[in-house]
Coordinates of C-alpha atoms in Angstrom, one line a residue:
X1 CA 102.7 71.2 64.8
X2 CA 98.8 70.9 63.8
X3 CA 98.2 73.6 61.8
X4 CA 94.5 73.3 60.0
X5 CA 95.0 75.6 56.7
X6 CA 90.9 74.9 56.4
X7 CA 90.0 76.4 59.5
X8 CA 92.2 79.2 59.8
X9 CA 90.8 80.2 56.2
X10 CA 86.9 79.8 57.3
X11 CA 87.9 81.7 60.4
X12 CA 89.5 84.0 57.8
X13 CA 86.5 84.5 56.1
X14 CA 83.9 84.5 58.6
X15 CA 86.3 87.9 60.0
X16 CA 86.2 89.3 56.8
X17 CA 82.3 89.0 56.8
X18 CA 82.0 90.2 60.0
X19 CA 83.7 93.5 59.3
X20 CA 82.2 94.0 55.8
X21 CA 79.0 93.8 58.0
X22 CA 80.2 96.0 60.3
X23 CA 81.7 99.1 58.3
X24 CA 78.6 98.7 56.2
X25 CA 76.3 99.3 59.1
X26 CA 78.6 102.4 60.2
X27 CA 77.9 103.5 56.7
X28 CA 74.6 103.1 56.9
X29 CA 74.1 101.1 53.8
X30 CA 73.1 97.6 55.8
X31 CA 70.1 97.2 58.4
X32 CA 71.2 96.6 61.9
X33 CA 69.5 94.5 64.9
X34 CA 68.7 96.7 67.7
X35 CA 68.8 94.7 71.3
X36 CA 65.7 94.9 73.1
X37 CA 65.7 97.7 75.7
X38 CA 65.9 96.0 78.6
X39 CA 69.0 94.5 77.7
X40 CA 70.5 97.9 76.4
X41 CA 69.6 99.4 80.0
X42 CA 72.0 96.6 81.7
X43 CA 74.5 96.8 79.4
X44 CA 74.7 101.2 79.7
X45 CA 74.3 100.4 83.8
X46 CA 77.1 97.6 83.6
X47 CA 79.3 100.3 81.8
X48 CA 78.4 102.5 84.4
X49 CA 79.4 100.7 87.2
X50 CA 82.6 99.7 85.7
X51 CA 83.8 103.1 85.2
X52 CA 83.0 104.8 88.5
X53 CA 84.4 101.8 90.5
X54 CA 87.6 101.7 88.5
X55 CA 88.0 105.4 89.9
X56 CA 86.8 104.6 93.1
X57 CA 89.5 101.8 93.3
X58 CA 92.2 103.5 92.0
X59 CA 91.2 107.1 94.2
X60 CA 91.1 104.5 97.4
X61 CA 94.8 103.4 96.0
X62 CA 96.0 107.1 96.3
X63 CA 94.8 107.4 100.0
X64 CA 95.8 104.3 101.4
X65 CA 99.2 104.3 99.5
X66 CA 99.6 108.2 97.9
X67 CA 103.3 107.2 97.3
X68 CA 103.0 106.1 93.8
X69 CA 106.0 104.5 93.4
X70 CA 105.5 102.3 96.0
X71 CA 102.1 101.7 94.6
X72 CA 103.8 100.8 91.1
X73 CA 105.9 98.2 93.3
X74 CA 103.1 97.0 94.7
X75 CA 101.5 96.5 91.4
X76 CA 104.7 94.5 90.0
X77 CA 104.5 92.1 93.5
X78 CA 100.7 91.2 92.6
X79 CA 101.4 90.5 89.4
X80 CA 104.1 88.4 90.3
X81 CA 102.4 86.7 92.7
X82 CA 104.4 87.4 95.1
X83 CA 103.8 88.3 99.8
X84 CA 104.0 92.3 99.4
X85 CA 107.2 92.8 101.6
X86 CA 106.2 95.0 104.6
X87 CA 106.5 98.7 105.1
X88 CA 107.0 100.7 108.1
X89 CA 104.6 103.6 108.3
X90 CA 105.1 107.2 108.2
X91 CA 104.0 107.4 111.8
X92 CA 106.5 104.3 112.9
X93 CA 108.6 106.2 111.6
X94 CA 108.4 109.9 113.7
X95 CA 108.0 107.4 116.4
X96 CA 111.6 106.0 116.0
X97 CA 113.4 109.3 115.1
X98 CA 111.9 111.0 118.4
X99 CA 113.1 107.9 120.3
X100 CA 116.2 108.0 118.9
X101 CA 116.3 111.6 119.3
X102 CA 115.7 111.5 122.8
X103 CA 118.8 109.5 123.5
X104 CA 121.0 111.8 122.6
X105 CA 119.0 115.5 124.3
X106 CA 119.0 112.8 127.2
X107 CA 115.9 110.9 128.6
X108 CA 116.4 112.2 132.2
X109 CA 115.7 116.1 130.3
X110 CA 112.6 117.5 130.1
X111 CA 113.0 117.7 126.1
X112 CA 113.8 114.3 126.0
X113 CA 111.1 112.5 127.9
X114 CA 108.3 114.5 126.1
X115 CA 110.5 113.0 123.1
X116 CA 110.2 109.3 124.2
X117 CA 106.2 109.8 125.1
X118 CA 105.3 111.2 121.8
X119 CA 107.4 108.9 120.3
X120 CA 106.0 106.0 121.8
X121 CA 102.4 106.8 121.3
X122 CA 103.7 107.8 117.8
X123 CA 104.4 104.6 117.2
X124 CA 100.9 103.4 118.3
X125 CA 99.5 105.6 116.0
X126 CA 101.4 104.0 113.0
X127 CA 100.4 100.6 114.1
X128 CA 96.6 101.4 114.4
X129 CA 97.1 103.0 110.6
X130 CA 99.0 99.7 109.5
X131 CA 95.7 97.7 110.5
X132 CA 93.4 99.9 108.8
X133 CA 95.4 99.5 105.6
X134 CA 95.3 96.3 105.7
X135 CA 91.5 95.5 106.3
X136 CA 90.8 98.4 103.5
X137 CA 93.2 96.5 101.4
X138 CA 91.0 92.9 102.3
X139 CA 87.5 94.0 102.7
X140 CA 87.4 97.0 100.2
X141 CA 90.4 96.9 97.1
X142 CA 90.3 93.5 96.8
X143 CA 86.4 92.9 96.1
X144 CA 86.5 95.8 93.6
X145 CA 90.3 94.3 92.0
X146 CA 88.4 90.7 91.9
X147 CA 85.3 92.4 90.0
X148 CA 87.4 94.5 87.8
X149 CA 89.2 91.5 86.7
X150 CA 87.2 88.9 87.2
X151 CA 83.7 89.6 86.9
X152 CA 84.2 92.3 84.4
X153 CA 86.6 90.4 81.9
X154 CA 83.8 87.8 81.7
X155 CA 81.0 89.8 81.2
X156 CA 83.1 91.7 78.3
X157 CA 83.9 88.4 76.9
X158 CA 80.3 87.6 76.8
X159 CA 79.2 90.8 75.2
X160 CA 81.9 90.5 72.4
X161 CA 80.1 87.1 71.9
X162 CA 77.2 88.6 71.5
X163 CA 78.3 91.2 69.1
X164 CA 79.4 88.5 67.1
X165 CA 76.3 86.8 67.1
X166 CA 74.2 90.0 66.0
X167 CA 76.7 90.6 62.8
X168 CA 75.8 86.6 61.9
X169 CA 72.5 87.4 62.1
X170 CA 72.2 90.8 59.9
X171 CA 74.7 88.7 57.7
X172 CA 72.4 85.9 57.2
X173 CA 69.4 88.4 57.1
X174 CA 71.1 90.3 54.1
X175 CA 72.2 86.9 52.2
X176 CA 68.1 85.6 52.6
X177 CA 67.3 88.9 51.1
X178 CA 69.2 88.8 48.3
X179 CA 68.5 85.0 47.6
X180 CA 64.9 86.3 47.5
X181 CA 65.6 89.0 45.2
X182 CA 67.7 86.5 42.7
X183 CA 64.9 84.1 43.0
X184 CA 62.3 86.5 41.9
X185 CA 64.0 87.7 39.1
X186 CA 65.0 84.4 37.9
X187 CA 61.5 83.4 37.9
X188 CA 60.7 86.6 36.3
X189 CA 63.1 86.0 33.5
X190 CA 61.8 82.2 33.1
X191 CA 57.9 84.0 32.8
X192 CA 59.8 86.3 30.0
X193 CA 61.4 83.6 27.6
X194 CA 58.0 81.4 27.9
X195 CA 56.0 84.4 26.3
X196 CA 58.6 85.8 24.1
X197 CA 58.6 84.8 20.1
X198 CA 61.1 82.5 19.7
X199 CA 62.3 83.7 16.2
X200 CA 66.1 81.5 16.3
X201 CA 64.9 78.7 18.0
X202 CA 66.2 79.9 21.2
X203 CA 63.6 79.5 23.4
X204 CA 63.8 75.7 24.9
X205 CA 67.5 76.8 25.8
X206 CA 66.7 79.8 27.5
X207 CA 63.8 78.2 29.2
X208 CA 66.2 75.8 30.3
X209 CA 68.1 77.9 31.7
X210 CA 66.2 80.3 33.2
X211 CA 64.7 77.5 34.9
X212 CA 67.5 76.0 36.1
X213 CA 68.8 79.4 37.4
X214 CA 65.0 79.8 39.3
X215 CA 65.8 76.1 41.0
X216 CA 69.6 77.3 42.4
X217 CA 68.3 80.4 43.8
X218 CA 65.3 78.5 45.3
X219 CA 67.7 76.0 46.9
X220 CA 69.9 79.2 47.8
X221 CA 66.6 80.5 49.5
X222 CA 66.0 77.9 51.6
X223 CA 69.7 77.4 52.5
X224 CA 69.8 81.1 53.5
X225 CA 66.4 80.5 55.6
X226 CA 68.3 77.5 57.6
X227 CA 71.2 79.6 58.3
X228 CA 69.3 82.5 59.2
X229 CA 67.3 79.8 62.1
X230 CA 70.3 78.9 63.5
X231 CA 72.2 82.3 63.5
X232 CA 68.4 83.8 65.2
X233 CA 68.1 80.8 67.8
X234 CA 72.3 81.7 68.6
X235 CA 71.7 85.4 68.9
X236 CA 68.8 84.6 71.2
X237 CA 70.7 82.3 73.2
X238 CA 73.8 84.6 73.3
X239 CA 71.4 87.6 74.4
X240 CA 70.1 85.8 77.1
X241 CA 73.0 84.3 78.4
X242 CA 74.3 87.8 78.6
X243 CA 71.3 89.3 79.9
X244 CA 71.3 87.0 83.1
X245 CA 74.8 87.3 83.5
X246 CA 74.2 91.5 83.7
X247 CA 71.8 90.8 86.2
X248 CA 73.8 89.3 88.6
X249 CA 73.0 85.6 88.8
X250 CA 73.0 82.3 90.8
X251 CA 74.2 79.6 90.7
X252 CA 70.7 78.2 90.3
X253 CA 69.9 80.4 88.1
X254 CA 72.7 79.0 85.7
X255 CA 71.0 75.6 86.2
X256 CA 67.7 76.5 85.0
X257 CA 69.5 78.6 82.0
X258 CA 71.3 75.9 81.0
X259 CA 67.9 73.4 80.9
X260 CA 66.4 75.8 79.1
X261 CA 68.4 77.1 76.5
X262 CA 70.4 73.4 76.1
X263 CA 74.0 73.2 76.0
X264 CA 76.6 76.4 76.6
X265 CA 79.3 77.2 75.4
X266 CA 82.4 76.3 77.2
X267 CA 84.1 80.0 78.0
X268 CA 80.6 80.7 79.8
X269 CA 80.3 77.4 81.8
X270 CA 83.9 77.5 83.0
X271 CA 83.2 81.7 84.5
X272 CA 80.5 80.6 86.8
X273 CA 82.4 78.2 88.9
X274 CA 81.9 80.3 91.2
X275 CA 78.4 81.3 92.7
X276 CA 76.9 84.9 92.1
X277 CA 75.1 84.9 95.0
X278 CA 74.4 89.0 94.8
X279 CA 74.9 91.3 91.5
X280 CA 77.9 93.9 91.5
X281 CA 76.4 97.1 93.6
X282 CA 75.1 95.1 96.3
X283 CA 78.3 93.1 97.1
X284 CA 80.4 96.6 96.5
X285 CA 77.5 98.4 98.8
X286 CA 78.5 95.6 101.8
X287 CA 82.0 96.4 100.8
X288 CA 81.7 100.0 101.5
X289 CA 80.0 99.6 104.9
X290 CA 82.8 97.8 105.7
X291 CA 85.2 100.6 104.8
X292 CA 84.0 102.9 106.6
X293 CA 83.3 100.6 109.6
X294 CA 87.2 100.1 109.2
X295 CA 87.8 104.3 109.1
X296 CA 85.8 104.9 112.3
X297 CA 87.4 102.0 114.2
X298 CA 90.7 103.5 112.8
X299 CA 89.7 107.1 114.0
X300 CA 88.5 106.2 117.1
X301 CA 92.0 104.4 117.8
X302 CA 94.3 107.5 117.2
X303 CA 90.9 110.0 119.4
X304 CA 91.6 107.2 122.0
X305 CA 95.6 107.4 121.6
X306 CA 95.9 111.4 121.2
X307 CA 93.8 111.6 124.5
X308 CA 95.6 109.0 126.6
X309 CA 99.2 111.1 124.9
X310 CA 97.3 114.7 126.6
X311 CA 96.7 113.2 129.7
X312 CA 100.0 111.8 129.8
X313 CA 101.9 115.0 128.9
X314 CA 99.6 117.4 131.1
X315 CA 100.2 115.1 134.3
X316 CA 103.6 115.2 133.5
X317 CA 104.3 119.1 132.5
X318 CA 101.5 120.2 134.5
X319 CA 101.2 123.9 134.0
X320 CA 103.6 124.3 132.2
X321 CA 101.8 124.9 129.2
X322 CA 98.6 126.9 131.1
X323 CA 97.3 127.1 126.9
X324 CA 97.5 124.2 125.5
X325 CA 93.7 123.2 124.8
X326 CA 92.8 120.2 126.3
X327 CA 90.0 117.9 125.3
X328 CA 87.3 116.0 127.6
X329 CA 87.0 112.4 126.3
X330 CA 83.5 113.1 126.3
X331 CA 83.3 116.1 123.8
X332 CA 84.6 114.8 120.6
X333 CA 81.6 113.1 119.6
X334 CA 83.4 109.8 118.1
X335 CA 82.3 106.4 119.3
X336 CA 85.0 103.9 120.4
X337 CA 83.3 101.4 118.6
X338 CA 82.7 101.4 114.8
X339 CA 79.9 103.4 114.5
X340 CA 80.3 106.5 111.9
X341 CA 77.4 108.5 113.9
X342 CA 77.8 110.1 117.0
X343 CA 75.2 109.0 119.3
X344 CA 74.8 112.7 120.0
X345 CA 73.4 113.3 116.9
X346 CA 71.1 110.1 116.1
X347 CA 67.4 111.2 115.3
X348 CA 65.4 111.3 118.6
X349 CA 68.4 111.9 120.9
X350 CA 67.7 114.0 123.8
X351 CA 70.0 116.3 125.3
X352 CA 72.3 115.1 127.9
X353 CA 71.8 116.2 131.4
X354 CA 72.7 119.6 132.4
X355 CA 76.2 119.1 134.0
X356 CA 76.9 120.3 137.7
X357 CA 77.8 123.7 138.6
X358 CA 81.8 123.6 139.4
X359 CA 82.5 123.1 143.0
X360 CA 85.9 124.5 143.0
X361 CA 85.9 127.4 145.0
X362 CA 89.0 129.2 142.9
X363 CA 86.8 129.1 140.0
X364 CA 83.7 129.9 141.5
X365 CA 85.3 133.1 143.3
X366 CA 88.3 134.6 141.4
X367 CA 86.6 133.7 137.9
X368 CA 84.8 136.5 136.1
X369 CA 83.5 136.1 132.8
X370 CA 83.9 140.0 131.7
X371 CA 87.9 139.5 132.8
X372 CA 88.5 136.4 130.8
X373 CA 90.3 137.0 127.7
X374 CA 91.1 134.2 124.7
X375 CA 94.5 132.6 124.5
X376 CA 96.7 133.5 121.8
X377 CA 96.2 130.3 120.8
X378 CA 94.1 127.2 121.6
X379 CA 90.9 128.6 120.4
X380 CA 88.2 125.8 118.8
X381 CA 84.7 126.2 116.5
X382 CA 82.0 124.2 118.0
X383 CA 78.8 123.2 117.0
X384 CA 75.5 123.0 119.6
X385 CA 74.0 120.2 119.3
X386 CA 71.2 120.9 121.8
X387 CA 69.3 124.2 123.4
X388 CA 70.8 125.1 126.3
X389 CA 69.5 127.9 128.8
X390 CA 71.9 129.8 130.5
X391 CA 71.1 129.2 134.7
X392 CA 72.6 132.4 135.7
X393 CA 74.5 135.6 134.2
X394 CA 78.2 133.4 134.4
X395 CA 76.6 131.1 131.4
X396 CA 75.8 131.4 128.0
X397 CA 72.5 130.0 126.5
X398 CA 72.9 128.0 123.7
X399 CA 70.9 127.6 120.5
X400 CA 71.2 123.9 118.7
X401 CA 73.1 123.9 115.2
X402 CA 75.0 127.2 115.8
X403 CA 78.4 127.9 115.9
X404 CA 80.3 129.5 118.7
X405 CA 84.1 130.0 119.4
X406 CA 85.3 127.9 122.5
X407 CA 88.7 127.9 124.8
X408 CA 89.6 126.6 128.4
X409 CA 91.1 128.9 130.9
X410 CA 93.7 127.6 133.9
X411 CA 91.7 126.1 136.4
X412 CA 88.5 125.7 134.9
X413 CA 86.4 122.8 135.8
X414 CA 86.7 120.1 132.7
X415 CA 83.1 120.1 132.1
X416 CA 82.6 123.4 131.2
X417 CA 84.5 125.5 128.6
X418 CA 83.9 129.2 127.2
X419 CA 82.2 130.2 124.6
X420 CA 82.1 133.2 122.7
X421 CA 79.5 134.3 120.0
X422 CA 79.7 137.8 118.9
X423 CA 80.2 140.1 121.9
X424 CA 78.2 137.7 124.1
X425 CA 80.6 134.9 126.6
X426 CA 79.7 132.5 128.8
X427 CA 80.6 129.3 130.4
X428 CA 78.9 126.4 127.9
X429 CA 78.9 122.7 129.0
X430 CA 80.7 120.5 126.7
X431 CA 78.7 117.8 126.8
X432 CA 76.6 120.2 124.3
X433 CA 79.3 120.5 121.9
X434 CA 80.7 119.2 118.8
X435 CA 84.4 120.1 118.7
X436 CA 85.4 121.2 115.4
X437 CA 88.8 121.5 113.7

């Protein structure tokens, strides 16, 4: 075993300097160098940014995965390094127990075919949630795990450097000031013997020694100066080694570093073999765009999936239900494709055409707005997106970003719904409507 006694004492020592240095400068009996401003700015931003994403990561944990102990197995498999085993969802999992259900109510039963329907498009449901958490898990946890212990280990490593740097530096600061201090009164006492009577015969051996004192402590001096150039040009390169590095480098950039400030140390070569091609906020800004692309391709699956399930039960129960609100694929204001806005709603949108009077001639005769009353249940907020002006006394006009109560009625044309706001009613078009919960 090679075991240096010499170095572990000088490292030892330089530790023991280091915190002497340290509790000193708490105490405010030593002088401390202050980083330039710039430099504190990154390092309170990169602080910053590594606290609020460490919530944002572990808050994005909890919604993709709220069971927490299958987050703490999830946890043990990554550290293992080891294929997280695969989990049916919660939705796979209605899915099956309605299947299975149905089997024994009987398929052939009213009951029991619903059962199977739901079940089935349960299970679609689950399998459009198991994609989403798994590009989440690719596109959004895993940049933010990679920076939290990747990027962010190095860039800690490198400010501890740093700090260690700056406490060499006051060190050697304080030892040149004290040399100096020596060295003065050395030659101060060497000034003293030359013009003092010399009643023993004393004074060629205390001129002797004072001025052999006066050439240590000038040799001290200029030792102290040395170490105090090399601990400055260290601190220096240290400072801007970790100033680039808060920045959010290149790979380039770590060339022309490296010509400039000569040769690195090997902990900082070895963390950039990698390429920073953007800093931290951009890459977790792309990140997050693709997170939410992810949600809205998510949502739109289980809008596309709940509608295809109404159609599919109200073709097969038919009036059974005469309540049961149904909803227009065109009035829930979601885009199939990933888009998070509405169209509806984009700046400079105009208002969609007014849709056609209903041709049905059991609506247009037996229906009479003063007669209709609400369902017991069924009833929906909506928002107006647009002005609309009522073209006879059957309609209700319509004033953009207010809110109205809405509900269907048996028989009623599927473009058209009724709204209530206050004591007026009306049929509104739904093309002009944002359905709300």
């Amino acid at each position: 075993m090679d075991f240096n006694v010499k170095k572990l004492a000088s490292d030892a020592g330089v530790f023991f300097t280091r915190a002497v240095q340290y509790t000193e400068e708490k105490l405010g009996q030593a002088e401390k160098t202050e980083l330039d401003a710039h430099l504190e700015n990154l390092i309170a931003r990169a602080d910053c940014t590594k606290n609020w994403t460490e919530k944002i990561f572990r808050q994005t944990e909890v919604l993709l995965q709220p069971n927490p102990s299958a987050r703490i197995e999830e946890f043990f498999y990554e550290k293992l390094d080891r294929k997280i085993p695969s989990r049916i969802t919660n939705a796979e999992l209605l899915g099956q127990y309605m299947q299975d259900a149905a089997k024994d109510f009987g398929p052939g039963t009213p009951y029991g075919s619903t059962l199977i329907t739901v079940g089935e498009f349960q299970r679609r449901l689950g399998g459009a949630e198991r994609e989403f958490l798994q590009t989440a898990a690719i596109n959004f946890l895993t940049p933010l795990r990679n920076f939290l212990e990747g990027d962010w280990k190095t860039i800690s490593k490198e400010r501890r450097l740093l700090e260690n740097r700056r406490l060499d530096l006051d060190i050697c600061k304080a030892r040149l000031k004290k040399a100096k201090i020596a060295e003065a009164k050395a030659a101060c006492e060497g000034d003293w013997c030359q013009a003092a009577p010399d009643f023993q015969e004393t004074r060629p051996r205390n001129y002797v020694l004072s001025a052999s004192a006066s050439a240590l402590w000038s040799e001290e001096v200029d030792k102290a100066e040395h170490e105090l150039r090399v601990a400055q040009t260290e601190f220096d390169r240290q400072a801007e080694v970790t100033r680039l590095l808060l920045e959010g480098i290149s790979s380039t950039h770590v060339s022309i570093c490296s010509a400039y400030t000569g040769e690195m140390h090997t902990s900082f070569i070895s963390s950039f073999q990698y390429e920073y091609t953007e800093d931290a906020e951009v890459n977790h800004l792309r990140c997050l765009h693709e997170f939410v692309e992810a949600q809205a391709v998510y949502y739109a699956q289980c809008h596309r999936t709940m509608q295809d399930l109404q159609k599919e039960l109200s073709s097969a129960n038919g009036d059974t239900f005469p309540n049961a609100f149904t909803v227009n694929a065109s009035t829930s204001g979601v885009s199939a494709g990933p888009s998070p806005l509405p169209s509806a709603t984009l700046p400079g949108a105009s208002p969609p055409s007014r849709p056609p009077n209903p041709s049905n001639a059991l609506e247009s005769n037996t229906l009479k707005i003063e007669e209709v009353k609400p369902p017991a249940t069924g009833t929906r907020k909506a928002k107006v997106l647009y002005d609309y002006d009522a073209a006879d006394t059957s309609e209700l006009s319509l004033l953009a970003d207010e809110l109205i109560t809405v509900y269907t009625v048996p028989g009623m044309d599927p473009d058209w719904l009724i709204g209530e706001r206050g004591n007026q009613k009306g049929k509104v078009p739904v093309t002009y409507l944002e359905l709300l919960s």
